[in-house]
Amino acid sequence: MEKLLTLPETSSAPLSIRAKALVFHDPGSLSLLGDVERIARSDATVLVMGETGTGKELIARHIHHVSGRRGPFVAVNCGAFSESLIDAELFGHESGAFTGASQARSGWFEAANGGTLFLDEIGDLPMALQVKLLRVLQERQVVRLGSRKAIPLDVRLVAATNIDLARAVEAQHFRADLYYRLSVASVRLPPLRERPADIVPLARHFVNVYRTRLSLDDVVLSDGAQAALLNYGWPGNIRELENVIHFALIVCRENTIRAEDIKLVPLMGFAQPAQIGLVPGGLGGQPDAPAQRAGGALTGADSLEARPEPLPQHVGHDDAVALLNQALQALMAQSQEDLFDQVESALVHAAFAHAGQNQVRAAKVLGITRNMLRTQLQRHGLLSKREDDSSLPLSAAA
């Protein structure tokens, strides 16, 4: 048995960071699907955990569909709004509640009334709003900004995160009571590398999607191409697989995707299947050079020099911490007044470089929310305020 989940079709088919399809073919995936559908038939709040690009929104949409709720499915990215706006976006506001509020407006909770509200990147929610969200979940009603009138709600909440919320609770970045309220029913969505039997069926799905858009006849995946796909670690998960197949269809010949058409660019420091006994992936089945990129030579922030030198593989966690303590002791012995800022700056720079200038991965490495990371990036000159604001999407609704 095999099941396919896809996002609703749109005429413009915009580029998106979301996974657009999810196949349940691997035995582990089928078992997960059964658990998800049993959870969906209840009214329990659900917490979906998984790496970026694994299909968390698709799981949330499937939960809504199976639940039989007649209201809308509303998706909101908690990391897409500034702290000053997200309160009004989630809970709504009355006219004159704040500067610029010329008229009353309902929030996303009210928009999802009778249906399901999907809060993606819940770990990015500021602490002050975590308290308000907890109260909404407990009392099943919302109060708009600038109002004292409570509005009753019938909303099922599905939250998602790509960070370890349990660790965030320990670090006091996330409220423990909200964590336990959200995780009544938890779903861990494994990365693509942990469900290898789903890779080729997903690839075939994307072949059919993009060959139609490219006006191509039937296109097949050669045995070599399938081997290349299976022998790769997929750090970008389903989203990366979709991009790889799209490119392969553009360059393939004679309606056949061959190994040399599969453009794989492993992330530095990401363990590939070859490191656990499989054949390396890459162009033509050969390992890719770490510095290779689709656009040619590396420059600027992508250069090898921009990344910190990794410790030798034989250096364990405890030894690395001991070395760090020695370095800190040496710095403190110099009695520098701005030591804290220097150490903080070094940590932020190292994490951002290690993550390839990707904010989501850098935040995950540090165990903090993306909002907190953006603040640090601005403070230490890695991201200007204008650049940060311009990178935010205009709308977080799906």
XYZ file of C-alpha atoms in Angstrom:
398
model
C 0.000 0.000 0.000
C 1.229 3.492 -0.789
C -0.282 6.882 0.016
C 0.594 10.290 -1.420
C -0.099 13.642 0.250
C 0.327 16.877 -1.718
C -0.276 20.567 -1.126
C -3.327 22.082 -2.873
C -2.588 22.966 -6.495
C -2.200 26.666 -7.332
C -2.201 28.210 -10.780
C 1.020 30.111 -10.190
C 2.831 27.240 -8.409
C 5.141 29.618 -6.492
C 8.518 28.594 -5.162
C 8.255 27.594 -1.521
C 10.440 26.306 1.283
C 7.705 23.806 2.139
C 7.709 20.153 1.137
C 5.016 19.843 -1.542
C 4.539 16.077 -1.423
C 4.819 13.260 1.077
C 4.819 9.558 0.148
C 4.126 6.759 2.600
C 5.760 3.684 1.074
C 8.496 2.817 3.580
C 7.205 0.452 6.333
C 8.153 3.010 8.975
C 6.260 5.722 7.086
C 3.147 3.552 6.812
C 3.253 2.888 10.558
C 3.583 6.632 11.184
C 0.613 7.325 8.898
C -1.531 4.940 10.922
C -0.593 6.741 14.144
C -1.316 10.141 12.585
C -4.767 9.092 11.384
C -5.688 7.694 14.797
C -4.592 10.961 16.417
C -6.546 12.963 13.820
C -9.866 11.427 14.873
C -9.475 12.899 18.366
C -9.604 16.564 19.337
C -6.143 16.502 20.934
C -3.655 19.288 20.296
C -0.811 17.918 18.151
C 2.896 18.768 18.090
C 4.665 17.750 14.858
C 8.455 17.602 15.138
C 10.845 17.259 12.230
C 13.616 18.847 10.210
C 12.935 21.596 7.686
C 11.499 20.224 4.450
C 10.167 16.937 5.869
C 6.485 17.723 5.240
C 5.163 18.918 8.604
C 2.464 21.076 7.002
C 1.331 18.129 4.883
C 0.903 16.081 8.067
C -1.073 18.947 9.636
C -3.335 19.192 6.574
C -3.918 15.435 6.636
C -4.847 15.606 10.328
C -7.392 18.316 9.475
C -8.796 16.288 6.563
C -9.162 13.055 8.548
C -10.613 14.849 11.575
C -13.727 15.779 9.602
C -13.746 19.351 10.906
C -15.827 21.525 8.592
C -14.035 24.816 9.207
C -10.963 26.043 7.286
C -7.356 24.961 7.584
C -5.229 28.036 8.365
C -1.414 27.898 8.349
C 0.693 30.552 10.066
C 4.486 30.747 10.319
C 5.363 32.116 13.766
C 8.807 33.150 12.544
C 7.415 35.326 9.747
C 6.267 38.222 11.946
C 8.096 40.636 14.190
C 7.382 40.447 17.915
C 5.383 43.675 17.704
C 2.997 42.314 15.054
C 2.473 38.664 15.862
C 0.194 39.390 18.842
C -2.310 41.230 16.638
C -1.913 38.695 13.819
C -2.744 35.723 16.042
C -5.369 37.181 18.338
C -6.763 40.144 16.365
C -7.229 43.766 17.428
C -9.839 46.466 17.804
C -9.783 49.863 16.111
C -7.313 52.186 17.819
C -5.636 49.382 19.770
C -2.262 50.652 18.565
C -0.832 53.166 16.097
C -2.007 52.251 12.619
C -4.958 50.121 13.760
C -7.576 52.138 11.855
C -10.181 49.387 11.975
C -10.944 46.203 13.885
C -9.500 42.992 12.526
C -9.907 39.344 13.470
C -6.807 37.249 14.090
C -5.787 33.850 12.783
C -7.505 32.044 15.660
C -10.843 33.536 14.690
C -10.149 32.860 10.997
C -9.694 29.161 11.819
C -12.840 28.908 13.966
C -14.533 25.563 13.373
C -11.393 24.226 11.699
C -7.679 23.750 12.321
C -4.971 26.318 13.025
C -1.446 25.218 12.076
C 1.303 27.163 13.861
C 4.634 26.422 12.181
C 7.947 27.215 13.901
C 6.193 27.447 17.262
C 9.629 27.645 18.917
C 10.009 31.172 17.502
C 7.039 32.459 19.501
C 8.164 35.137 22.009
C 7.842 34.241 25.696
C 5.176 36.883 26.347
C 2.943 35.433 23.639
C 3.533 31.902 24.872
C 1.648 32.891 28.043
C -1.264 34.251 26.002
C -1.347 31.199 23.737
C -1.447 28.911 26.774
C -4.434 30.834 28.131
C -6.268 30.623 24.797
C -5.736 26.852 24.706
C -6.932 26.431 28.274
C -10.001 28.696 28.094
C -10.960 28.089 24.444
C -11.546 31.778 23.882
C -9.584 34.749 22.581
C -9.523 38.432 23.513
C -8.489 40.885 20.801
C -5.954 43.603 21.515
C -7.760 46.669 22.814
C -10.865 44.683 23.835
C -12.188 43.106 27.028
C -14.717 40.871 25.300
C -13.833 37.185 25.058
C -14.687 35.450 21.782
C -15.395 31.693 22.105
C -13.377 29.404 19.856
C -13.749 25.958 18.354
C -10.265 25.527 16.932
C -8.024 22.486 16.806
C -4.365 23.472 17.145
C -1.545 21.671 15.342
C 1.911 23.102 16.097
C 5.195 22.248 14.400
C 8.855 22.819 15.177
C 12.253 21.922 13.771
C 14.041 22.521 17.083
C 14.141 20.372 20.210
C 11.520 22.045 22.396
C 12.507 19.930 25.403
C 16.005 21.428 25.225
C 14.489 24.880 24.676
C 12.500 24.384 27.908
C 15.688 23.431 29.766
C 17.375 26.557 28.389
C 14.354 28.638 29.510
C 13.602 29.710 25.957
C 10.218 27.973 25.937
C 7.595 27.607 28.657
C 7.324 24.114 30.137
C 3.554 24.394 30.726
C 2.955 25.348 27.083
C 5.220 22.532 25.907
C 3.194 19.953 27.826
C -0.066 21.495 26.607
C 1.082 21.331 22.967
C 2.524 17.827 23.121
C -0.658 16.016 24.167
C -0.139 14.032 20.971
C 3.373 14.206 19.512
C 4.337 13.154 15.999
C 8.006 12.823 15.022
C 8.364 13.098 11.257
C 11.630 11.353 10.328
C 14.021 12.950 7.819
C 14.107 11.527 4.316
C 17.377 9.670 4.966
C 15.613 7.568 7.630
C 12.868 6.393 5.244
C 14.827 5.310 2.138
C 11.939 3.355 0.581
C 10.089 6.676 0.124
C 12.869 8.305 -1.933
C 12.305 6.730 -5.369
C 8.459 6.941 -5.206
C 8.782 10.621 -4.280
C 11.249 11.155 -7.111
C 8.821 9.552 -9.581
C 6.049 11.815 -8.320
C 8.161 14.930 -8.943
C 9.164 13.575 -12.360
C 5.484 13.400 -13.317
C 4.779 16.866 -11.910
C 7.619 18.647 -13.701
C 7.596 16.711 -16.985
C 4.020 17.942 -17.441
C 5.061 21.533 -16.805
C 8.017 21.127 -19.161
C 5.820 19.480 -21.852
C 7.912 16.308 -21.869
C 6.814 12.777 -22.729
C 7.115 9.971 -20.197
C 10.491 10.182 -18.426
C 12.092 7.249 -16.594
C 14.717 7.083 -13.854
C 17.640 4.866 -14.815
C 19.044 2.353 -12.337
C 22.116 4.557 -11.940
C 19.989 7.602 -11.149
C 18.001 5.653 -8.564
C 21.232 4.444 -6.949
C 22.529 8.029 -6.779
C 19.313 9.156 -5.092
C 19.397 6.314 -2.557
C 23.068 6.826 -1.691
C 22.654 10.499 -0.728
C 21.872 11.848 2.730
C 19.290 14.541 1.741
C 20.047 17.266 4.308
C 17.365 19.397 2.604
C 14.885 16.502 2.730
C 11.889 16.467 0.347
C 12.374 20.061 -0.778
C 15.926 19.274 -1.915
C 14.772 16.110 -3.723
C 12.171 18.140 -5.627
C 14.805 20.645 -6.772
C 17.201 17.871 -7.832
C 14.515 16.163 -9.942
C 13.446 19.472 -11.508
C 17.027 20.171 -12.614
C 17.501 16.587 -13.855
C 14.452 16.887 -16.098
C 15.826 20.092 -17.609
C 19.187 18.529 -18.570
C 18.236 14.891 -19.263
C 18.299 13.418 -22.766
C 16.167 10.796 -24.552
C 13.501 10.958 -21.824
C 15.805 9.194 -19.362
C 17.280 10.627 -16.172
C 20.769 9.193 -15.726
C 23.201 9.388 -12.823
C 25.086 12.268 -14.440
C 21.840 14.298 -14.488
C 21.487 14.044 -10.705
C 23.128 17.175 -9.270
C 23.903 16.557 -5.600
C 25.737 19.089 -3.449
C 26.289 17.709 0.084
C 26.460 20.196 2.959
C 29.826 20.372 4.684
C 29.801 18.462 7.947
C 26.621 16.540 7.032
C 27.013 12.773 7.352
C 26.241 11.089 4.026
C 25.168 7.443 3.684
C 28.625 6.720 2.261
C 29.964 7.288 5.780
C 27.846 4.408 7.062
C 28.793 1.919 4.379
C 26.963 2.986 1.194
C 28.397 4.159 -2.103
C 28.936 7.958 -2.342
C 26.439 9.938 -4.389
C 27.148 12.862 -6.674
C 27.491 13.458 -10.380
C 27.790 10.184 -12.228
C 27.955 8.286 -8.931
C 31.212 10.019 -7.994
C 31.712 11.992 -4.768
C 31.147 15.713 -5.216
C 33.950 18.084 -4.267
C 32.984 19.816 -1.003
C 33.498 23.241 -2.562
C 31.407 22.536 -5.674
C 28.284 24.609 -6.350
C 25.867 24.708 -9.269
C 27.057 28.195 -10.137
C 30.771 27.404 -10.159
C 33.520 28.392 -7.745
C 32.740 29.482 -4.220
C 33.061 33.100 -3.250
C 32.409 35.306 -0.233
C 30.496 33.671 2.601
C 30.392 30.319 0.732
C 34.186 29.985 0.598
C 35.927 27.281 2.563
C 37.897 29.960 4.395
C 34.628 31.393 5.767
C 33.932 28.172 7.665
C 35.633 27.255 10.958
C 38.164 24.442 10.952
C 36.485 21.307 12.388
C 38.132 19.473 15.265
C 39.763 16.147 14.417
C 37.269 13.273 14.435
C 38.944 11.614 17.440
C 38.187 14.626 19.660
C 35.049 13.758 21.626
C 32.456 16.066 23.162
C 34.048 16.124 26.635
C 37.502 16.840 25.188
C 36.106 19.636 23.025
C 34.433 21.216 26.064
C 37.716 20.932 27.995
C 39.555 22.706 25.168
C 36.917 25.431 25.183
C 37.300 25.891 28.941
C 41.064 26.193 28.541
C 40.616 28.854 25.864
C 38.178 30.775 28.062
C 40.541 30.614 31.035
C 43.350 31.975 28.849
C 41.149 34.861 27.702
C 39.977 35.663 31.236
C 43.567 35.749 32.430
C 44.096 38.695 30.065
C 41.418 40.707 31.979
C 39.666 42.035 28.887
C 36.652 44.192 29.681
C 34.573 43.126 26.659
C 35.208 39.390 26.993
C 31.525 38.461 27.057
C 30.841 40.313 23.811
C 33.896 38.741 22.177
C 32.886 35.216 23.150
C 29.256 35.778 22.175
C 30.319 37.228 18.821
C 32.658 34.300 18.159
C 29.890 31.808 18.963
C 27.344 33.521 16.698
C 29.842 33.885 13.837
C 30.925 30.241 14.145
C 27.355 28.908 14.221
C 26.266 31.053 11.266
C 29.276 29.946 9.205
C 28.823 26.304 10.246
C 25.199 26.452 9.040
C 26.164 27.922 5.661
C 24.569 31.300 6.470
C 21.205 29.564 6.996
C 19.275 31.115 9.903
C 17.092 28.073 10.627
C 20.041 25.670 10.846
C 22.153 28.143 12.848
C 19.338 28.584 15.373
C 19.002 24.805 15.638
C 22.750 24.398 16.221
C 22.625 26.941 19.053
C 19.356 25.622 20.503
C 17.606 28.999 20.291
C 14.701 30.376 18.276
C 15.208 32.037 14.917
C 13.920 35.341 16.304
C 16.615 35.234 18.989
C 19.236 34.375 16.382
C 18.216 37.275 14.122
C 18.671 39.635 17.052
C 22.196 38.294 17.595
C 23.014 38.458 13.869
C 22.028 42.131 13.797
C 23.948 42.862 16.989
C 27.167 41.347 15.689
C 26.977 42.844 12.206
C 25.999 39.698 10.298
C 22.566 40.955 9.318
C 21.342 44.505 9.008
C 17.856 45.429 10.208
C 16.775 46.332 6.663
C 18.014 42.998 5.282
C 16.252 41.114 8.068
C 12.923 42.847 7.486
C 13.116 42.479 3.714
C 13.604 38.720 4.032
C 10.250 38.212 5.749
C 7.337 37.007 3.595
C 4.423 39.355 3.108
C 1.930 36.788 4.403
C 2.221 33.706 6.572
C -1.097 32.212 5.655
C -1.071 29.164 3.402
